[in-house]
Tab-separated table of C-alpha atoms and ligand atoms in Angstrom:
chain	number	residue	atom	x	y	z
M	763	MET	CA	-83.004	-56.816	4.334
M	764	THR	CA	-82.368	-57.922	0.752
M	765	ASP	CA	-80.524	-61.174	0.090
M	766	ALA	CA	-77.563	-59.221	-1.273
M	767	ALA	CA	-77.336	-57.015	1.822
M	768	GLU	CA	-77.552	-60.008	4.108
M	769	GLN	CA	-74.889	-61.830	2.085
M	770	LYS	CA	-72.583	-58.818	2.395
M	771	MET	CA	-73.184	-58.552	6.130
M	772	ARG	CA	-72.306	-62.230	6.595
M	773	PHE	CA	-69.219	-61.814	4.409
M	774	LEU	CA	-67.944	-58.930	6.555
M	775	TYR	CA	-68.825	-60.742	9.760
M	776	ALA	CA	-66.774	-63.770	8.650
M	777	LEU	CA	-63.799	-61.488	7.936
M	778	ARG	CA	-63.982	-59.888	11.388
M	779	SER	CA	-64.343	-63.211	13.147
M	780	LYS	CA	-61.155	-64.448	11.414
M	781	GLY	CA	-59.167	-61.449	12.658
M	782	VAL	CA	-59.574	-58.839	9.929
M	783	THR	CA	-60.198	-55.818	12.146
M	784	ASP	CA	-58.480	-52.913	10.344
M	785	ALA	CA	-61.245	-50.445	9.458
M	786	ARG	CA	-59.624	-49.313	6.176
M	787	VAL	CA	-59.172	-52.910	5.021
M	788	LEU	CA	-62.757	-53.849	5.927
M	789	SER	CA	-64.091	-50.771	4.158
M	790	ALA	CA	-62.104	-51.615	0.975
M	791	MET	CA	-63.378	-55.197	1.121
M	792	GLU	CA	-66.908	-53.919	1.541
M	793	LYS	CA	-66.567	-51.781	-1.588
M	794	ILE	CA	-64.979	-54.342	-3.937
M	795	ASP	CA	-67.547	-56.969	-4.950
M	796	ARG	CA	-65.800	-60.369	-4.989
M	797	GLY	CA	-68.644	-61.657	-7.150
M	798	LEU	CA	-67.177	-59.777	-10.137
M	799	PHE	CA	-63.934	-61.743	-9.920
M	800	VAL	CA	-65.405	-65.258	-9.793
M	801	ARG	CA	-66.943	-66.517	-13.025
M	802	GLY	CA	-68.917	-69.519	-14.144
M	803	LEU	CA	-69.689	-72.511	-11.988
M	804	PHE	CA	-68.522	-71.039	-8.696
M	805	ALA	CA	-69.969	-67.525	-9.046
M	806	ASP	CA	-72.708	-68.137	-6.473
M	807	ARG	CA	-70.106	-69.052	-3.840
M	808	ALA	CA	-68.206	-65.769	-4.158
M	809	TYR	CA	-69.326	-64.532	-0.732
M	810	GLU	CA	-68.227	-67.631	1.170
M	811	ASP	CA	-64.887	-67.546	2.974
M	812	MET	CA	-63.170	-70.067	0.737
M	813	PRO	CA	-60.666	-70.067	-2.135
M	814	LEU	CA	-62.320	-70.768	-5.524
M	815	PRO	CA	-61.048	-71.910	-8.930
M	816	ILE	CA	-60.466	-69.258	-11.650
M	817	SER	CA	-59.120	-69.541	-15.238
M	818	CYS	CA	-55.778	-71.178	-16.049
M	819	GLY	CA	-56.021	-73.692	-13.177
M	820	GLN	CA	-55.381	-70.951	-10.585
M	821	THR	CA	-57.376	-69.855	-7.541
M	822	ILE	CA	-58.794	-66.670	-6.069
M	823	SER	CA	-57.622	-66.626	-2.447
M	824	GLN	CA	-59.877	-67.026	0.563
M	825	PRO	CA	-61.283	-63.580	1.516
M	826	SER	CA	-60.096	-63.769	5.137
M	827	VAL	CA	-56.550	-64.532	3.903
M	828	VAL	CA	-56.764	-61.569	1.494
M	829	GLY	CA	-57.870	-59.422	4.437
M	830	LEU	CA	-55.163	-60.652	6.805
M	831	MET	CA	-52.425	-60.196	4.179
M	832	THR	CA	-53.657	-56.702	3.314
M	833	GLN	CA	-53.804	-55.829	7.004
M	834	ALA	CA	-50.249	-57.115	7.598
M	835	LEU	CA	-49.003	-55.012	4.681
M	836	HIS	CA	-49.956	-51.713	6.419
M	837	VAL	CA	-50.586	-49.906	3.136
M	838	GLY	CA	-50.662	-46.117	3.271
M	839	PRO	CA	-52.244	-43.685	0.785
M	840	ARG	CA	-48.846	-42.610	-0.600
M	841	ASP	CA	-47.524	-46.149	-1.131
M	842	THR	CA	-46.558	-47.814	-4.385
M	843	VAL	CA	-47.333	-51.523	-4.139
M	844	LEU	CA	-46.186	-54.478	-6.226
M	845	GLU	CA	-48.365	-57.594	-6.278
M	846	VAL	CA	-46.923	-60.812	-7.715
M	847	GLY	CA	-49.776	-63.102	-8.827
M	848	THR	CA	-52.680	-61.058	-10.249
M	849	GLY	CA	-54.912	-64.118	-10.571
M	850	SER	CA	-58.502	-62.836	-10.651
M	851	GLY	CA	-57.426	-59.263	-9.796
M	852	TYR	CA	-59.393	-59.244	-6.520
M	853	GLN	CA	-56.435	-58.569	-4.222
M	854	ALA	CA	-55.113	-55.828	-6.531
M	855	ALA	CA	-58.522	-54.118	-6.596
M	856	ILE	CA	-58.600	-53.983	-2.784
M	857	LEU	CA	-55.034	-52.652	-2.653
M	858	SER	CA	-55.902	-49.968	-5.206
M	859	LEU	CA	-58.338	-48.371	-2.726
M	860	LEU	CA	-55.615	-48.166	-0.065
M	861	ALA	CA	-52.476	-47.254	-2.044
M	862	ARG	CA	-51.408	-44.517	-4.432
M	863	ARG	CA	-50.404	-46.939	-7.189
M	864	VAL	CA	-50.551	-50.725	-7.648
M	865	TYR	CA	-48.471	-52.758	-10.077
M	866	THR	CA	-49.655	-56.340	-10.431
M	867	VAL	CA	-48.032	-59.060	-12.542
M	868	ASP	CA	-49.005	-62.579	-13.545
M	869	ARG	CA	-47.303	-65.187	-15.718
M	870	HIS	CA	-50.647	-65.941	-17.445
M	871	ARG	CA	-51.472	-63.241	-20.013
M	872	ARG	CA	-55.113	-64.390	-20.066
M	873	LEU	CA	-55.543	-63.686	-16.342
M	874	VAL	CA	-53.939	-60.266	-16.772
M	875	ARG	CA	-56.310	-59.473	-19.650
M	876	GLU	CA	-59.417	-60.590	-17.729
M	877	ALA	CA	-58.362	-58.642	-14.617
M	878	GLN	CA	-57.679	-55.508	-16.698
M	879	GLU	CA	-61.256	-55.650	-18.012
M	880	ILE	CA	-62.645	-55.626	-14.475
M	881	PHE	CA	-60.292	-52.808	-13.353
M	882	ARG	CA	-61.527	-50.743	-16.302
M	883	LYS	CA	-65.164	-51.481	-15.492
M	884	LEU	CA	-64.630	-50.401	-11.869
M	885	ASP	CA	-62.617	-47.353	-12.952
M	886	LEU	CA	-59.602	-48.453	-10.869
M	887	VAL	CA	-57.203	-46.274	-12.830
M	888	ASN	CA	-54.257	-46.576	-10.417
M	889	ILE	CA	-53.631	-50.266	-11.206
M	890	THR	CA	-51.119	-51.321	-13.865
M	891	ALA	CA	-51.425	-55.029	-14.713
M	892	LEU	CA	-48.629	-56.668	-16.696
M	893	THR	CA	-47.691	-60.123	-17.932
M	894	ALA	CA	-44.329	-60.913	-16.360
M	895	ASP	CA	-42.428	-63.448	-14.283
M	896	GLY	CA	-42.860	-61.831	-10.903
M	897	SER	CA	-40.013	-63.746	-9.292
M	898	PHE	CA	-37.792	-61.072	-10.822
M	899	GLY	CA	-40.023	-58.272	-9.540
M	900	LEU	CA	-40.505	-55.232	-11.721
M	901	PRO	CA	-37.055	-53.602	-11.946
M	902	ASP	CA	-38.245	-50.644	-14.058
M	903	GLN	CA	-40.700	-49.499	-11.371
M	904	ALA	CA	-38.641	-50.467	-8.297
M	905	PRO	CA	-38.182	-49.789	-5.448
M	906	PHE	CA	-41.573	-50.425	-3.806
M	907	ASP	CA	-43.018	-49.376	-0.453
M	908	ARG	CA	-44.926	-52.634	-0.221
M	909	ILE	CA	-44.709	-56.017	-1.973
M	910	ILE	CA	-47.291	-58.793	-1.706
M	911	VAL	CA	-46.771	-62.230	-3.249
M	912	THR	CA	-49.843	-64.436	-3.655
M	913	ALA	CA	-48.066	-67.621	-4.794
M	914	ALA	CA	-45.682	-69.661	-2.638
M	915	ALA	CA	-41.901	-69.737	-3.125
M	916	GLU	CA	-39.518	-71.895	-1.104
M	917	ASP	CA	-37.700	-68.733	0.021
M	918	PRO	CA	-38.359	-65.018	-0.461
M	919	PRO	CA	-37.036	-64.317	-4.010
M	920	GLY	CA	-33.813	-62.237	-3.898
M	921	PRO	CA	-34.927	-59.712	-6.556
M	922	LEU	CA	-38.072	-58.945	-4.540
M	923	LEU	CA	-36.068	-58.335	-1.364
M	924	ALA	CA	-33.769	-56.059	-3.377
M	925	GLN	CA	-36.733	-54.083	-4.757
M	926	LEU	CA	-38.159	-53.304	-1.315
M	927	LYS	CA	-37.508	-49.782	0.028
M	928	ILE	CA	-35.898	-49.319	3.415
M	929	GLY	CA	-38.848	-49.151	5.801
M	930	GLY	CA	-40.797	-51.254	3.304
M	931	ILE	CA	-42.860	-54.363	4.048
M	932	MET	CA	-43.308	-57.548	2.025
M	933	VAL	CA	-45.919	-60.224	2.831
M	934	LEU	CA	-45.597	-63.629	1.178
M	935	PRO	CA	-46.248	-67.352	1.658
M	936	VAL	CA	-43.103	-69.499	1.805
M	937	GLY	CA	-42.770	-73.266	1.716
M	938	GLN	CA	-43.138	-76.185	-0.638
M	939	SER	CA	-46.254	-76.345	-2.761
M	940	ASP	CA	-47.393	-79.718	-1.420
M	941	ALA	CA	-46.739	-78.892	2.236
M	942	VAL	CA	-48.108	-76.396	4.710
M	943	GLN	CA	-46.683	-72.994	3.965
M	944	SER	CA	-46.095	-70.062	6.282
M	945	LEU	CA	-47.255	-66.538	5.710
M	946	ILE	CA	-44.223	-64.328	6.362
M	947	LYS	CA	-43.913	-60.594	6.908
M	948	VAL	CA	-40.525	-59.160	5.920
M	949	THR	CA	-39.597	-55.636	7.014
M	950	ARG	CA	-36.566	-53.956	5.476
M	951	THR	CA	-34.653	-51.794	7.954
M	952	GLU	CA	-31.411	-49.825	7.649
M	953	ALA	CA	-29.673	-52.844	9.163
M	954	GLY	CA	-31.194	-55.553	6.964
M	955	PHE	CA	-34.331	-57.690	6.936
M	956	GLU	CA	-36.586	-58.685	9.818
M	957	TYR	CA	-38.811	-61.741	9.450
M	958	GLU	CA	-42.050	-62.476	11.264
M	959	GLU	CA	-44.091	-65.646	10.822
M	960	LEU	CA	-47.818	-64.869	10.751
M	961	ARG	CA	-49.790	-68.087	10.202
M	962	PRO	CA	-49.984	-71.294	8.171
M	963	VAL	CA	-51.489	-70.877	4.688
M	964	ARG	CA	-51.854	-72.745	1.411
M	965	PHE	CA	-51.168	-71.107	-1.958
M	966	VAL	CA	-50.468	-72.272	-5.500
M	967	PRO	CA	-46.724	-72.344	-6.240
M	968	LEU	CA	-44.695	-69.479	-7.694
M	969	VAL	CA	-43.656	-70.902	-11.067
M	970	GLU	CA	-40.745	-69.634	-13.156
M	971	GLY	CA	-41.196	-68.279	-16.660
M	972	LEU	CA	-44.242	-67.066	-18.597
M	973	ALA	CA	-47.174	-69.435	-19.196
M	974	SER	CA	-48.330	-70.354	-22.702
M	975	GLU	CA	-51.668	-68.533	-22.436
E	1408	SAH	N1	-54.015	-62.590	-5.939
E	1408	SAH	C1	-54.891	-63.436	-6.719
E	1408	SAH	C2	-54.729	-64.912	-6.456
E	1408	SAH	C3	-53.495	-65.388	-7.061
E	1408	SAH	S1	-53.311	-67.103	-7.379
E	1408	SAH	C4	-56.336	-63.007	-6.570
E	1408	SAH	O1	-56.611	-62.042	-5.853
E	1408	SAH	O2	-57.187	-63.611	-7.219
E	1408	SAH	C5	-51.596	-67.047	-7.751
E	1408	SAH	C6	-51.247	-66.443	-9.075
E	1408	SAH	O3	-49.831	-66.380	-9.142
E	1408	SAH	C7	-51.689	-67.269	-10.270
E	1408	SAH	O4	-52.537	-66.520	-11.090
E	1408	SAH	C8	-50.389	-67.629	-10.973
E	1408	SAH	O5	-50.491	-67.600	-12.394
E	1408	SAH	C9	-49.458	-66.536	-10.483
E	1408	SAH	N2	-48.025	-66.856	-10.558
E	1408	SAH	C10	-47.387	-67.984	-10.235
E	1408	SAH	N3	-46.063	-67.864	-10.460
E	1408	SAH	C11	-45.861	-66.611	-10.943
E	1408	SAH	C12	-44.717	-65.877	-11.361
E	1408	SAH	N4	-43.480	-66.395	-11.350
E	1408	SAH	N5	-44.889	-64.619	-11.789
E	1408	SAH	C13	-46.122	-64.048	-11.829
E	1408	SAH	N6	-47.241	-64.688	-11.456
E	1408	SAH	C14	-47.112	-65.954	-11.004
């Protein structure tokens, strides 16, 4: 077996052993090469199950957390998904193989630009990446079947709850940035919102307003 094939096998094995068992999610994660989304110093660690630094002082999430969040989101082929926190673009690329359309926003225009380049290279034409403060959602494209937030807020932002369709699911980390946060799954029903706590996680904070670069 080549080194690359062995690396990929270990990567997928680590995902499964951490509870990522959904076949569609595993297949999407097999197809999207995480190595493309990690640049510079840390590029050779792209296939390890750990978060890594990216531009603008942000991080690409740990692959098993990406897998577990994607799995909890139950994305279907007709779904329109909003991601808040484009970062490297890795999570959006995986979602794009599972959903009809993905909108992803980040407050750093540089991250959005770099992610767009990779989406173009991979021909992921169903992703729209925009520079925006995602705490307000994306009112022009709302409502969404699925919303995923990859930065931690103290509470689920009201505009995001409002932009979720009935029957829709939102997965997000909540809690203070310096404390242990909880990954939460919110389901919108006819009667209101149901909350389920999934597991402890650690994410960079959701910050208000656009960044300077
Ligand atoms: N999903 C990413 C990881 C995201 S890291 C990946 O797959 O690589 C969290 C990202 O959230 C950072 O890039 C940060 O800039 C962004 N972010 C923080 N607050 C935000 C806000 N209010 N609106 C949009 N993006 C925000």
